[in-house]
Structures are given as C-alpha cells and as structure tokens.
CSV table of C-alpha atoms and ligand atoms in Angstrom, one decimal:
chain,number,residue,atom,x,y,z
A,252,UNK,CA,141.6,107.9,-189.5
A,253,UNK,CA,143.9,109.0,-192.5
A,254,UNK,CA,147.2,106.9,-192.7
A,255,UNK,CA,149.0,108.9,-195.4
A,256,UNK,CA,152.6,109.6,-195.5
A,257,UNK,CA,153.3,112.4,-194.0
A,258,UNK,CA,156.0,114.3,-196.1
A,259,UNK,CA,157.8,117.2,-194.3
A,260,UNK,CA,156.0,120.4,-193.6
A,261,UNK,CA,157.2,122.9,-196.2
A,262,UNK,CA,158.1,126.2,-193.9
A,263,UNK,CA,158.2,129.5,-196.0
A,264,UNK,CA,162.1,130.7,-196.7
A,265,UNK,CA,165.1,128.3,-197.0
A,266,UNK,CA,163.7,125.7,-195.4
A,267,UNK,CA,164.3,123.4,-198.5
A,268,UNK,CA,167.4,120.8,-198.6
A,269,UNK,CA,168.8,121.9,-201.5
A,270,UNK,CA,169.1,125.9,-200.2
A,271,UNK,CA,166.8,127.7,-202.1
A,272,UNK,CA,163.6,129.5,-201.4
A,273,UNK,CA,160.4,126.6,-201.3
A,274,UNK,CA,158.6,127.5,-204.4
A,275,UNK,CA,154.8,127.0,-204.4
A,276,UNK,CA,153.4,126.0,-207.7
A,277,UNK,CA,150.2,126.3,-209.5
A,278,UNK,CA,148.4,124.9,-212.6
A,279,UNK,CA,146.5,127.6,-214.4
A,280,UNK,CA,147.1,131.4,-214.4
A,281,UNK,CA,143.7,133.2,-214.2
A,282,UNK,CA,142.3,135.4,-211.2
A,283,UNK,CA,142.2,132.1,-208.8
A,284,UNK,CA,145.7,131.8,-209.6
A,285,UNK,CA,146.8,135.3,-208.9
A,286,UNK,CA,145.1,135.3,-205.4
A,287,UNK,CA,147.2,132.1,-204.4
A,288,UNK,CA,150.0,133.8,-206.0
A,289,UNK,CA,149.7,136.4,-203.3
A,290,UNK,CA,148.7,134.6,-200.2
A,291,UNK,CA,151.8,132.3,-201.2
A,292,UNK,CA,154.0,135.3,-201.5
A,293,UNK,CA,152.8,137.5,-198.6
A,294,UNK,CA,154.4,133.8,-196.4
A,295,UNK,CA,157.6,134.5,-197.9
A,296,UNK,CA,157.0,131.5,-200.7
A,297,UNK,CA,158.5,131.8,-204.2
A,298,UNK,CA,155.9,130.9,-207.0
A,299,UNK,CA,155.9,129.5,-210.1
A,300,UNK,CA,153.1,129.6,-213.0
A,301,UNK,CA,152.4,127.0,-215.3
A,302,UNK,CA,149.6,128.7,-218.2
A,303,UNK,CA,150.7,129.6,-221.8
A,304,UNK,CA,148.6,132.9,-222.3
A,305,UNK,CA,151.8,135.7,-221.7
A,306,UNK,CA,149.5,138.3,-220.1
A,307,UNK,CA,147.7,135.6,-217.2
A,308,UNK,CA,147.1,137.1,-214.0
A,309,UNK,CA,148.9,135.1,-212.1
A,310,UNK,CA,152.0,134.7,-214.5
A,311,UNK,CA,152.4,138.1,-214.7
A,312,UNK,CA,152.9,138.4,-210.9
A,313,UNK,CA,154.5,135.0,-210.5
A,314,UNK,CA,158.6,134.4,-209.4
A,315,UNK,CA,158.5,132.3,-212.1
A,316,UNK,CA,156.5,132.0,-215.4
A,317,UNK,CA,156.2,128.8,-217.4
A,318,UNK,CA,154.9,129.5,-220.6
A,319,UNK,CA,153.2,126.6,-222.1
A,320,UNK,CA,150.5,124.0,-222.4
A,321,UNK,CA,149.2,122.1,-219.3
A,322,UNK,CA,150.3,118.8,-221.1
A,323,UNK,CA,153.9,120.1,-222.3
A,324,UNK,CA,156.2,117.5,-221.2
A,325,UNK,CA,159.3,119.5,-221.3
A,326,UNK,CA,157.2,122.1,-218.8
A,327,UNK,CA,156.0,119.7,-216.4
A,328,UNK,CA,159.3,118.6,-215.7
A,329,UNK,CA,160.4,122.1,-215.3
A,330,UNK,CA,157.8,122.8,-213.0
A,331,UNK,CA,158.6,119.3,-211.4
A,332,UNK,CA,162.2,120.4,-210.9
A,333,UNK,CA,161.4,123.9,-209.7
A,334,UNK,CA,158.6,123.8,-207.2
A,335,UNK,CA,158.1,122.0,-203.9
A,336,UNK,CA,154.4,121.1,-203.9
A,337,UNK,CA,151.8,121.8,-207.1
A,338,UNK,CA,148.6,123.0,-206.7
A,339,UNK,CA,146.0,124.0,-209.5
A,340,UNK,CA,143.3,126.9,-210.1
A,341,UNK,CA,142.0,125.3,-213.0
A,342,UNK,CA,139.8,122.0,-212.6
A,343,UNK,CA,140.0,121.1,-216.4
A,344,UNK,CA,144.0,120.7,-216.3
A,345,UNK,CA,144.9,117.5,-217.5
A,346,UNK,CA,144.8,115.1,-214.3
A,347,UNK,CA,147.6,113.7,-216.1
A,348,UNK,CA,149.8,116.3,-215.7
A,349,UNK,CA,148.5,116.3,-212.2
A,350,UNK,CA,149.8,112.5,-212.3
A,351,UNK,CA,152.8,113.5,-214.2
A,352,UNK,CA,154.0,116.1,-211.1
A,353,UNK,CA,153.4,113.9,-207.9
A,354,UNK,CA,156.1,111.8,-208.9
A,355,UNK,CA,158.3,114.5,-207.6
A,356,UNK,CA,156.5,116.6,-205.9
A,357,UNK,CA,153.3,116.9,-203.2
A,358,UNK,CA,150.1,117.9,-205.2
A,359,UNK,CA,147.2,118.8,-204.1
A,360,UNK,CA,144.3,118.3,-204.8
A,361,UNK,CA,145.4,114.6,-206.4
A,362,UNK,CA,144.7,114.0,-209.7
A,363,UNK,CA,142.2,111.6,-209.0
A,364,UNK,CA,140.0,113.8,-206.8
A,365,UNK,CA,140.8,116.7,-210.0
A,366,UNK,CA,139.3,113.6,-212.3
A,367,UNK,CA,136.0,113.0,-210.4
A,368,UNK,CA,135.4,117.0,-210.3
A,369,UNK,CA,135.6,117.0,-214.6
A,370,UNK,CA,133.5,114.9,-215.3
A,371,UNK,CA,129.7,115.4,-213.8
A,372,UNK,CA,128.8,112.0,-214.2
A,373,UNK,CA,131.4,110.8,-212.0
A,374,UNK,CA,130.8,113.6,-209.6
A,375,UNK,CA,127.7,112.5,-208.9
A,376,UNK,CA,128.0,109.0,-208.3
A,377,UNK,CA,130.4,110.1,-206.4
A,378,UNK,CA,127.8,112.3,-204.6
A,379,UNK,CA,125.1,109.5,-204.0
A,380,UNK,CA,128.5,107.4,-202.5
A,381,UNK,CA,129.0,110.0,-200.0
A,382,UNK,CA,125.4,110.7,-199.3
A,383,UNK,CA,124.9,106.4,-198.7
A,384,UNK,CA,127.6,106.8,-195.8
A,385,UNK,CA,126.0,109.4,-194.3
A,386,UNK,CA,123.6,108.4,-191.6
A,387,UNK,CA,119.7,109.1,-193.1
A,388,UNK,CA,118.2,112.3,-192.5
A,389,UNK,CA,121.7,113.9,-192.5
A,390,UNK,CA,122.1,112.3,-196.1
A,391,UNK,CA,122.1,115.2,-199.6
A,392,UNK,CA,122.0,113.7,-202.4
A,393,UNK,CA,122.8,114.7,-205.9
A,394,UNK,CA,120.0,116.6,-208.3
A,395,UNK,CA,118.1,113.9,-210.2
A,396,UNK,CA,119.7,112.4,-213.9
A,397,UNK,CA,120.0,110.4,-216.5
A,398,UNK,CA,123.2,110.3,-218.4
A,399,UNK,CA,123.5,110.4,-221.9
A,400,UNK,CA,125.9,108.7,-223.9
A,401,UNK,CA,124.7,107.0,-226.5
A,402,UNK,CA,121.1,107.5,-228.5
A,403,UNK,CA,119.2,104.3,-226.9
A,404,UNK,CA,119.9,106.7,-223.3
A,405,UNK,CA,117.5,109.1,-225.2
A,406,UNK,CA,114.0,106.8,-224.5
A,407,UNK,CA,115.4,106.3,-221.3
A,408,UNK,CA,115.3,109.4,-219.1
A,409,UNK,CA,112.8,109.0,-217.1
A,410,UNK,CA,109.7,111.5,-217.9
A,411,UNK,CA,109.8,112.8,-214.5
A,412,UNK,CA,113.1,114.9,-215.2
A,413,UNK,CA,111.4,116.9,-217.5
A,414,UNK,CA,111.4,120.2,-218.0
A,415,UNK,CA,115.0,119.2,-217.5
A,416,UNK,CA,118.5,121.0,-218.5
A,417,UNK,CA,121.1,118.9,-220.7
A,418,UNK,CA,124.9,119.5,-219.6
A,419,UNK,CA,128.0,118.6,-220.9
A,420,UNK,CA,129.5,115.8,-218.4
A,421,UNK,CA,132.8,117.8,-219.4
A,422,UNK,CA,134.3,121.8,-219.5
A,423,UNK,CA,131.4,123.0,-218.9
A,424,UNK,CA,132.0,126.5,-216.5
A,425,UNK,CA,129.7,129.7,-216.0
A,426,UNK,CA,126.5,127.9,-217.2
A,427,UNK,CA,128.8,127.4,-220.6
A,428,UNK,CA,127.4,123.5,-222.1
A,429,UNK,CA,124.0,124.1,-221.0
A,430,UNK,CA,120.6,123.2,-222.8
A,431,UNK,CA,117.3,123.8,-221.4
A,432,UNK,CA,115.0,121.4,-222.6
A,433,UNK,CA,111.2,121.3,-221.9
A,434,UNK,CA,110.4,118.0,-223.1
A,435,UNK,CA,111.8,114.8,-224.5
A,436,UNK,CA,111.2,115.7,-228.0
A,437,UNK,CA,113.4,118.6,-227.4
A,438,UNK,CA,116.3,116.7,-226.1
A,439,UNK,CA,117.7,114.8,-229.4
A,440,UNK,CA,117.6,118.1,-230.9
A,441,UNK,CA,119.6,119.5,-228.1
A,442,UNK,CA,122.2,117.0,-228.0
A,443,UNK,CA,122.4,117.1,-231.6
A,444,UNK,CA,123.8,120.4,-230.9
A,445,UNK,CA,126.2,119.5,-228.5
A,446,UNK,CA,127.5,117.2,-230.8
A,447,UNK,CA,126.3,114.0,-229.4
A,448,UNK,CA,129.1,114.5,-226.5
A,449,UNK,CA,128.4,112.7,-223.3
A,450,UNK,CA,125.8,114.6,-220.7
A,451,UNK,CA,123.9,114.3,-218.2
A,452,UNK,CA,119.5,115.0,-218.3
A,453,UNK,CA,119.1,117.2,-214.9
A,454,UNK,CA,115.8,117.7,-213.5
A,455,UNK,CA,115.2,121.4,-213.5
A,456,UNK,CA,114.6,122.2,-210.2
A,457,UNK,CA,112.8,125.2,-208.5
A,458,UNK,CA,115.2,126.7,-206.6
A,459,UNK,CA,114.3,128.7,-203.1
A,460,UNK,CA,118.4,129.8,-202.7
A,461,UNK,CA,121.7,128.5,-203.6
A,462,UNK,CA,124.7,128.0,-201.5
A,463,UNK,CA,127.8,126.9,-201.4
A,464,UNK,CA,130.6,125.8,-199.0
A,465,UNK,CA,134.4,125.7,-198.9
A,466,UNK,CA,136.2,123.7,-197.2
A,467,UNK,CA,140.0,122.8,-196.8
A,468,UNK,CA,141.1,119.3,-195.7
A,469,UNK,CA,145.2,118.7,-194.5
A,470,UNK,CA,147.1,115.7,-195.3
A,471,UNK,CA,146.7,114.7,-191.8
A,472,UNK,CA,142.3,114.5,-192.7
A,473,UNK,CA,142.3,117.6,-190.6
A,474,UNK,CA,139.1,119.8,-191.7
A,475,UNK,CA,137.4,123.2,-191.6
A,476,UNK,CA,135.6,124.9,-193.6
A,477,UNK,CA,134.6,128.9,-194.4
A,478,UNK,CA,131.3,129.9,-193.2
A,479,UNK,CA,128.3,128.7,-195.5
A,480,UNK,CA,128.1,131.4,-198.5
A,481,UNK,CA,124.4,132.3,-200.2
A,482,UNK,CA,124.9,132.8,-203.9
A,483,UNK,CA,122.9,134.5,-206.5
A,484,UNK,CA,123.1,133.5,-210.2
A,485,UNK,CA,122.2,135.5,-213.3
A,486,UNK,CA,122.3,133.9,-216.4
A,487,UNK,CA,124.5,130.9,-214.8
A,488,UNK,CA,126.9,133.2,-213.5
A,489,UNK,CA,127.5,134.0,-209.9
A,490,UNK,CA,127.0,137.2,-209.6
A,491,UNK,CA,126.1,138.1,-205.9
A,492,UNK,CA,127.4,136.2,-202.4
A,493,UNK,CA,126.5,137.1,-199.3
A,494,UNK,CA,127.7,135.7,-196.1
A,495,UNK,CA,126.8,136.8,-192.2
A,496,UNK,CA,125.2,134.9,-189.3
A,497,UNK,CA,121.6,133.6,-189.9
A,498,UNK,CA,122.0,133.6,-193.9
A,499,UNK,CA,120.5,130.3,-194.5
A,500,UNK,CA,118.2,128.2,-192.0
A,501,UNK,CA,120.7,127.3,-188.9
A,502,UNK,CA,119.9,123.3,-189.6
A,503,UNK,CA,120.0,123.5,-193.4
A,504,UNK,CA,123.5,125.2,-193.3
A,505,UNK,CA,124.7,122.5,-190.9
A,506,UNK,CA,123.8,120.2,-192.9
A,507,UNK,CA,125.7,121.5,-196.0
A,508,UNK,CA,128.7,121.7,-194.1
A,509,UNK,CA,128.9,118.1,-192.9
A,510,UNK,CA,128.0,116.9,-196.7
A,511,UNK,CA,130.5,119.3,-197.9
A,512,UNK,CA,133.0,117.7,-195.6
A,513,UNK,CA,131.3,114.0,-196.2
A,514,UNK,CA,132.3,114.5,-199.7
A,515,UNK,CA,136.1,115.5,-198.7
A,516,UNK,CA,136.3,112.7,-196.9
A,517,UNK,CA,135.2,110.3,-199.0
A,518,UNK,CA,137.7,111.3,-201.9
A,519,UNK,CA,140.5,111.7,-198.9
A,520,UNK,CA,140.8,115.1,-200.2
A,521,UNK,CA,143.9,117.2,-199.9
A,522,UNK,CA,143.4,121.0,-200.3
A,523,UNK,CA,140.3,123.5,-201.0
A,524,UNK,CA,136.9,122.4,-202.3
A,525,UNK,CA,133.9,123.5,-202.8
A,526,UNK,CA,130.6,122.3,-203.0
A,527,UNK,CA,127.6,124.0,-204.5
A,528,UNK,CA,124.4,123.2,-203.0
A,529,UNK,CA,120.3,124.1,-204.2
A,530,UNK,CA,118.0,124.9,-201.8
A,531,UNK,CA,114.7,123.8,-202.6
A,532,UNK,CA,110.9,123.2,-200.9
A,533,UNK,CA,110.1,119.2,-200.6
A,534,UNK,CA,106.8,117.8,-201.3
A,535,UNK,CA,105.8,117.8,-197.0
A,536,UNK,CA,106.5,121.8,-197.9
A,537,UNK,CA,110.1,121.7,-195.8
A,538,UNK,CA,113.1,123.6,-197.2
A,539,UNK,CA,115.9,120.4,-198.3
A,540,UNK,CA,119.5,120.2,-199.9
A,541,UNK,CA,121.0,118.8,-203.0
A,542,UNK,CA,124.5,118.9,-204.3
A,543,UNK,CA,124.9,120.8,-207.5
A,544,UNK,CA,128.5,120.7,-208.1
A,545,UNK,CA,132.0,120.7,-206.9
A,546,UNK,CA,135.4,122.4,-207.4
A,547,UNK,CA,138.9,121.1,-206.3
A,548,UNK,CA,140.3,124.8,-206.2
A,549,UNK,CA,139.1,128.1,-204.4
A,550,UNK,CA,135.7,129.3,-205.7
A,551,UNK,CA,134.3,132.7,-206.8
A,552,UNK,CA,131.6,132.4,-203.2
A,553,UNK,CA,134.7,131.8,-201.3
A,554,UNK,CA,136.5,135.4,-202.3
A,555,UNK,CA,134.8,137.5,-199.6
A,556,UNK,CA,137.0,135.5,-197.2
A,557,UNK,CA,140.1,137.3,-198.1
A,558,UNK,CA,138.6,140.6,-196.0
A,559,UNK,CA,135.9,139.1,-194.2
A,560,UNK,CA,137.4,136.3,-192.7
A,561,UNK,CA,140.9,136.0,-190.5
A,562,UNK,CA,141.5,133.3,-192.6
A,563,UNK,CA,140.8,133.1,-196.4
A,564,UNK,CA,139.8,130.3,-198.9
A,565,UNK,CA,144.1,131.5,-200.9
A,566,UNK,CA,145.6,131.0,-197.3
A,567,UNK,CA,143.8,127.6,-196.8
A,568,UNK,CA,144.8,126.6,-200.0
A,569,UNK,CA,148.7,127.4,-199.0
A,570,UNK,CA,147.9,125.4,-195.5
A,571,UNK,CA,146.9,122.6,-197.3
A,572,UNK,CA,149.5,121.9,-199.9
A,573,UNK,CA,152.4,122.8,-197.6
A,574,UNK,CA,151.1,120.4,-194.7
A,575,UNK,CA,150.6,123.6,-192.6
A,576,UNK,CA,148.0,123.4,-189.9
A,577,UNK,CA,144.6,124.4,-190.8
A,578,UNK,CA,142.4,126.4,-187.9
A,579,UNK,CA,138.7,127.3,-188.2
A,580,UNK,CA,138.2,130.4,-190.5
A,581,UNK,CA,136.5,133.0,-188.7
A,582,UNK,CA,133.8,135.6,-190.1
A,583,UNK,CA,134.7,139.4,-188.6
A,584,UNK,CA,132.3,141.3,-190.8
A,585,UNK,CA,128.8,140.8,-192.5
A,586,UNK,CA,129.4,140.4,-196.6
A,587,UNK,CA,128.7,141.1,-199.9
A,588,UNK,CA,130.3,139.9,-202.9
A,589,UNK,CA,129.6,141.3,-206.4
A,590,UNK,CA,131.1,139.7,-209.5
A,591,UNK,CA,132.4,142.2,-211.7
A,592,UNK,CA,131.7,141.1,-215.2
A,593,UNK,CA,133.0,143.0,-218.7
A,594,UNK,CA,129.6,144.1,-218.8
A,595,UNK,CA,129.8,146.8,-217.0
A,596,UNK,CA,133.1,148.2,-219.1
A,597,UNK,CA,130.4,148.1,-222.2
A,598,UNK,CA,127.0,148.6,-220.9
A,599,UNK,CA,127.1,152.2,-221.6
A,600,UNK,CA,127.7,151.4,-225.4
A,601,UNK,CA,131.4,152.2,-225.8
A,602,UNK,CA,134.3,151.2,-223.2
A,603,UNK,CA,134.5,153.4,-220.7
A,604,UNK,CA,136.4,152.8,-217.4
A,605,UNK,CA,134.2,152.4,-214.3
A,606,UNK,CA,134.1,155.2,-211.6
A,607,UNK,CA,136.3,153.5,-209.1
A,608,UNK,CA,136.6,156.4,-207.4
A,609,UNK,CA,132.9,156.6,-206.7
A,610,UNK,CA,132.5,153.2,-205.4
A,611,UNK,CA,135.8,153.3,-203.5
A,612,UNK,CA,134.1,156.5,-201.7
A,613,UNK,CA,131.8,154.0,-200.4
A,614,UNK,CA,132.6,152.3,-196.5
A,615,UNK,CA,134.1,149.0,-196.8
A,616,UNK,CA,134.8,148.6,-200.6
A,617,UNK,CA,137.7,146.3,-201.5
A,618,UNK,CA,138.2,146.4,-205.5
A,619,UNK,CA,139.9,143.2,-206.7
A,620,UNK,CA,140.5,143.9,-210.4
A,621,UNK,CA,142.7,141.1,-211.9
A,622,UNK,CA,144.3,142.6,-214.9
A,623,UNK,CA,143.0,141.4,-217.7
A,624,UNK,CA,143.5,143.1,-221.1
A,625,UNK,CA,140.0,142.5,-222.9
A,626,UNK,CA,136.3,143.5,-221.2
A,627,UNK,CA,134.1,141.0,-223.3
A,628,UNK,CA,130.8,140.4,-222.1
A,629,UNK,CA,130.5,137.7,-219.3
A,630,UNK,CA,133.6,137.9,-218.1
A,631,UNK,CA,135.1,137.9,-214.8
A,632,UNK,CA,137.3,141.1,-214.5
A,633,UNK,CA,137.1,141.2,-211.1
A,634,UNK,CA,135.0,141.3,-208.0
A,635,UNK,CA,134.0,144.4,-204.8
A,636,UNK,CA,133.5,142.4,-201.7
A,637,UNK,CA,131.5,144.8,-199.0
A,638,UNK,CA,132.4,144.4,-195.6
A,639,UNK,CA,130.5,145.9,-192.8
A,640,UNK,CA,129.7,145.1,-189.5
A,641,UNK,CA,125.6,144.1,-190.3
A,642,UNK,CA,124.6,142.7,-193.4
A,643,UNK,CA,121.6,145.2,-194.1
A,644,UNK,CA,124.5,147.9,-193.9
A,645,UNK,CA,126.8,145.8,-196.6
A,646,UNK,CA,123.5,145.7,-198.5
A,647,UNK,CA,123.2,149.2,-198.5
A,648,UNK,CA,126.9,150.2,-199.7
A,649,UNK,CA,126.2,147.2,-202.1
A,650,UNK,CA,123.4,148.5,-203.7
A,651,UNK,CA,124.9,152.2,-204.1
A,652,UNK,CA,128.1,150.2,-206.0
A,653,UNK,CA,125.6,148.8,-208.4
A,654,UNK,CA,124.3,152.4,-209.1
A,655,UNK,CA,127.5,153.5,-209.7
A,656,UNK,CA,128.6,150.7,-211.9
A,657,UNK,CA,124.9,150.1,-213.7
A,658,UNK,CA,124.9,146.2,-212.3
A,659,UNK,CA,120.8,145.4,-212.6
A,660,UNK,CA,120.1,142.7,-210.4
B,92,ADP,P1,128.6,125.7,-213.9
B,92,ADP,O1,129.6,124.6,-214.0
B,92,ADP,O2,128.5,126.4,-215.2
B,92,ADP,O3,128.7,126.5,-212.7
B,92,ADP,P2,126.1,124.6,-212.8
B,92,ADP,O4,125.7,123.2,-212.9
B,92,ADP,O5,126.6,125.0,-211.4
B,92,ADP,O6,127.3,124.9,-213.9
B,92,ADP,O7,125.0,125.6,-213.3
B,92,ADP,C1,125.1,127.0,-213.2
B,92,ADP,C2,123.8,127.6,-212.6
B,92,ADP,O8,122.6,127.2,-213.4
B,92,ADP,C3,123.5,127.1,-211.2
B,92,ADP,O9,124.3,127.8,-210.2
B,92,ADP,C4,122.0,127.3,-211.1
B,92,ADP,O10,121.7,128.7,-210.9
B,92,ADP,C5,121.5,126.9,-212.5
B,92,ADP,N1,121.2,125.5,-212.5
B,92,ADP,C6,122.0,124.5,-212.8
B,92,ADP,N2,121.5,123.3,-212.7
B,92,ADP,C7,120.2,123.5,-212.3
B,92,ADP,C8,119.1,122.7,-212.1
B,92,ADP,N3,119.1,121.3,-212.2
B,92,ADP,N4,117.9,123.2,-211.7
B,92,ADP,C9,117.8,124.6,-211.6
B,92,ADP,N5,118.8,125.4,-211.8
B,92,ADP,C10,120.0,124.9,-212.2
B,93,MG,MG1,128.3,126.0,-210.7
C-alpha cells in the first residue's frame, strides 16, 4: 500500500490559493512536450515551458516560455514560482533540477526515478530488483551485460555476450551511443571510440518482435496502463507501431504488462513510463520477454493513443501529476503508427514538402507534424497514426501513406 502525502488535487481553472489559473509545467520543449502542452491546455491548465531553443515545439505554444538551460538557477526558481506541479518530456534533464523544483512544487516523475532511467546500468539492476520480487515464471529480466567502466572490465565480459552491442550507460536516444561489436578483440577498439565513457556489453539478441508498454501510476499507487504496443525499428529508430487485439501472444503481452507495472512499483513511480520489451525464442523453442529499456515520460509507441484510445498516454500524464484519477485507457480502433522522419522531406534529393493532401485523402489519417524549422535526416518531424476499425484495413491505408511519402520499410 503507498503511504505518501497526499497533496491537494490540482482542479483545472482557479482552483489555486493564491487566485490564478494552476499552471502545469514541463521540463524540455520538443514534440513530447508540445502534446502535454495541449492535453494540459484543452483541461483548462495554463502551461509553462522550461527549454532554451526559441523555436521548441512546445515553447512556442506554451502560456509561458522560459528560455534557458535545464540547470539555470535563476529559471528553476521562476518555474518553481510560476507552476503548480513539474513534469518533464526529456529524461536527460538534470535530476537535479528535478530536485531543485520539489521543494516547492509536486514533480513527477521524481528525480530519483528520472536518475535510474539515465543511466542503463542502474536501470537494470534496477530491472533484475523488480524481476526478483516477482513470483518465478511471471519474472522478465533485463538483456544479458557486463558493464564497462574501467579497462580490467574488458577481460571480463563474459564470452557468451558476444556478438554483443556496446552502449553508452548515459544520453544515449534513437540507437545514438551504439557500437556493434562481433567479438572481444573488437570491443577496446570500440570503446576507445566512445571515449572510454562508462557502458554497458549487451548480448545481441535475436529478436522475434519488440514491444513496449505505457503505463501511468497516481500518487495514491493507483495503475493502468495503455494497451501493449508492437514496435518496428529501423536503424534504431522506431519507426512503425501497431496496436489492436491479438497483437502479441495473449500470455506474453500479460506478462509485459505486470513487469511493466512491477517496475512502477518498485521505484513507487509517479506519472507515465514506459517500458520497452524484446521478444525472443528460448532454448525449449518458446517465445520469452526481456526488458530493453525504460522512459519516465510519454513515448513515441504510446502516440497512437491520442486517436485510438479514449484516454491517451498526454492525458495520463496530466492525471498523474495533478493527482487526478487515472481510469483504464481503452482501445476504440485498430492502429498504425508511422514515424515521420526528415527523410522523407530529402529523399527525393532536394526539399520538397510532402503531399499531405494525398495522404490526408486516405480514411483515418491524423497528421501530427510538430513544427520544427530543419528536416535533417533521422529526425522526428512528426508522426500519421492510422486508425480503422481492423488492423489489416489500418495496414492498408498505412501502406498507401508510405507510397505517397516514399517510406521503404
Ligand atoms: P535507444 O535508447 O536508442 O532507444 P535501445 O537500447 O532501445 O536504445 O536500442 C534501440 C534499438 O536497437 C532497439 O529498439 C532494438 O531494435 C535494437 N537493440 C538494442 N539493443 C539490442 C540487443 N541487445 N539485441 C538486439 N537488438 C537490440
Ligand atoms: Mg529504446
């Protein structure tokens, strides 16, 4: 049973003391940002931005703007001042900031849930913690490592990890501070080029399917969670999520679920995580689970949920950090999610503005496009979730999109 505090519930309009509007806040500006910004503001919230890059998403659509650094001091306690409860979009914000803010104010996720999420090492002991309180069978463990902190760690990764991928422990995102290496000669070369920064050896595992799960968890220990999301990766980029009844094994996806909220629990979570999962054949030939990864924030799989679901992963987020009550998100309509990368602003050699109107001809497009000045190659510019009511018919729509906007996968 959760014994926190309970602070107040913070109701949209002038429900503060002081007789102004609550103001929701939010570390971090990009696209996740800009999606709280207006689930916050369609409740009747004010909202304040903390990022220093003038042209963010979110700031640009924000009540309120705070232009500078994550660590400014002066900011924080502007943003202290002016907002109600903190939340953040960006999981490599300082947790001291994060530290700095809950003096005054709720925030959620804490910083030290934010703390175990940056660094992979942590994450996954923190993994294997959750997976030993969960009862046997039910139990999913991280992917197998070594870390690697200093060179006498080198001789010690086991030879069974091999072919293996090095990671940076820290800021790594979009498959960004990944090495693969095929054998242990390989790897001091590989580090080398990561500067000698603290990693962690991954086994490199054959996956059948990934997936991923969000779920939000109240002050009160309350929990639900989104329906389980299939992802595809290309290039270690999600780039394709597809969620409808029956899209992974019935037990499998289950199983996610209660590790996903295993691993809420056990860092008495406030707020929206999610956890990344690997699907891959044991040695008796069954289908198992590891854990990849976790966010503290909303995630890319989770964005079909603002049309496919009466409840999406921006207005669990709001629930959560304004002790709102939290009900069980329900899926209307099959989905598909595609990523919309700069890519496809340059794949036909010179910029050239996608045919919106072609795709948006199409039944059940929603364009989400998030404003960004630059198309660079890689980046997320935005994302077309499908909604239908059967998947093969999403599939269909989704697969005329791609035509239309040359996405080859
Ligand atoms: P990021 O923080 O960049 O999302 P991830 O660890 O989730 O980093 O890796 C990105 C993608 O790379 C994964 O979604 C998966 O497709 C692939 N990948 C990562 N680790 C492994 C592994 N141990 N075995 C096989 N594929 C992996
Ligand atoms: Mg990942």
């Amino acid at each position: 049973m959760n014994t926190d505090v309970k602070p107040a519930v913070l109701l949209p309009a002038f429900a503060a003391t002081d007789d102004r509007p609550v103001t929701l806040g939010v570390l971090g500006g990009g696209q996740l940002g800009l999606m709280f910004v207006h689930a916050a503001q369609r409740m009747g919230y004010r909202t304040a931005v903390l990022d220093p890059d003038p042209t963010s998403p979110a700031g640009l659509v924000s009540h309120h703007h705070l232009l500078a650094d994550y660590d400014d001091a002066q900011a924080l306690a502007s943003m202290a001042r002016l907002c109600d409860a903190v939340t953040t979009e960006f999981e490599n914000v300082p947790a001291e900031s994060l530290r700095v803010l809950s003096q005054r104010n709720p925030v959620s996720p804490a910083a030290e849930a934010v703390a175990v999420a940056q660094d992979r090492l942590v994450e996954k002991a923190h993994f294997q913690t959750s997976a030993a309180q969960s009862a046997g069978a039910a139990a999913v463990g991280p992917v197998p490592y070594a870390p690697l902190r200093e060179a006498v760690d080198l001789e010690a990764v086991d030879a069974s990890l091999f072919p293996a991928i090095l990671k940076t422990a820290r800021m790594g995102y979009d498959g960004k501070g990944q090495v693969q290496v095929a054998s242990r000669d390989a790897l001091a070369a590989a580090w080398a080029d990561l500067n000698h920064v603290t990693c962690v050896v991954e086994k490199r595992l054959d996956l059948v399917a990934e997936c991923s799960v969000v779920v939000a968890r109240g002050r009160d220990g309350a929990c639900v969670h989104l329906p389980l999301q299939v992802n595809t990766h290309v290039g270690g980029i999600l780039a394709r999520t597809e969620v409808f009844p029956g899209n992974l094994d019935a037990d499998l996806s289950a199983r996610a679920i209660q590790a996903a909220e295993a691993i809420a629990e056990t860092l008495r979570y406030v707020g929206v995580l999610c956890v990344e999962f690997f699907v891959v054949k044991q040695g008796d030939g069954t289908l198992g689970l590891v854990v990849n990864e976790m966010a503290p924030r909303p995630h890319n799989s989770g964005h079909y949920s603002i049309e496919a679901c009466d409840l999406s992963q921006f207005d669990l987020q709001v629930r959560t950090m304004t002790g709102l009550p939290l009900s069980e998100p329900r899926l209307h309509s099959a989905a598909v999610m595609l990523n919309l990368l700069g890519d496809i602003w340059l794949n036909t050699g010179e910029l050239r503005t996608p045919a919106w109107d072609h795709v948006l001809a199409l039944p059940g497009t929603h364009l989400h496009l998030y404003g960004k000045l630059e198309a660079r190659v890689g980046r997320k510019m935005g994302h077309l979730t499908i909604t239908a009511s059967t998947i093969e018919a999403a599939r269909q729509v989704a697969e005329e999109a791609q035509a239309i906007l040359g996405i080859w996968h």
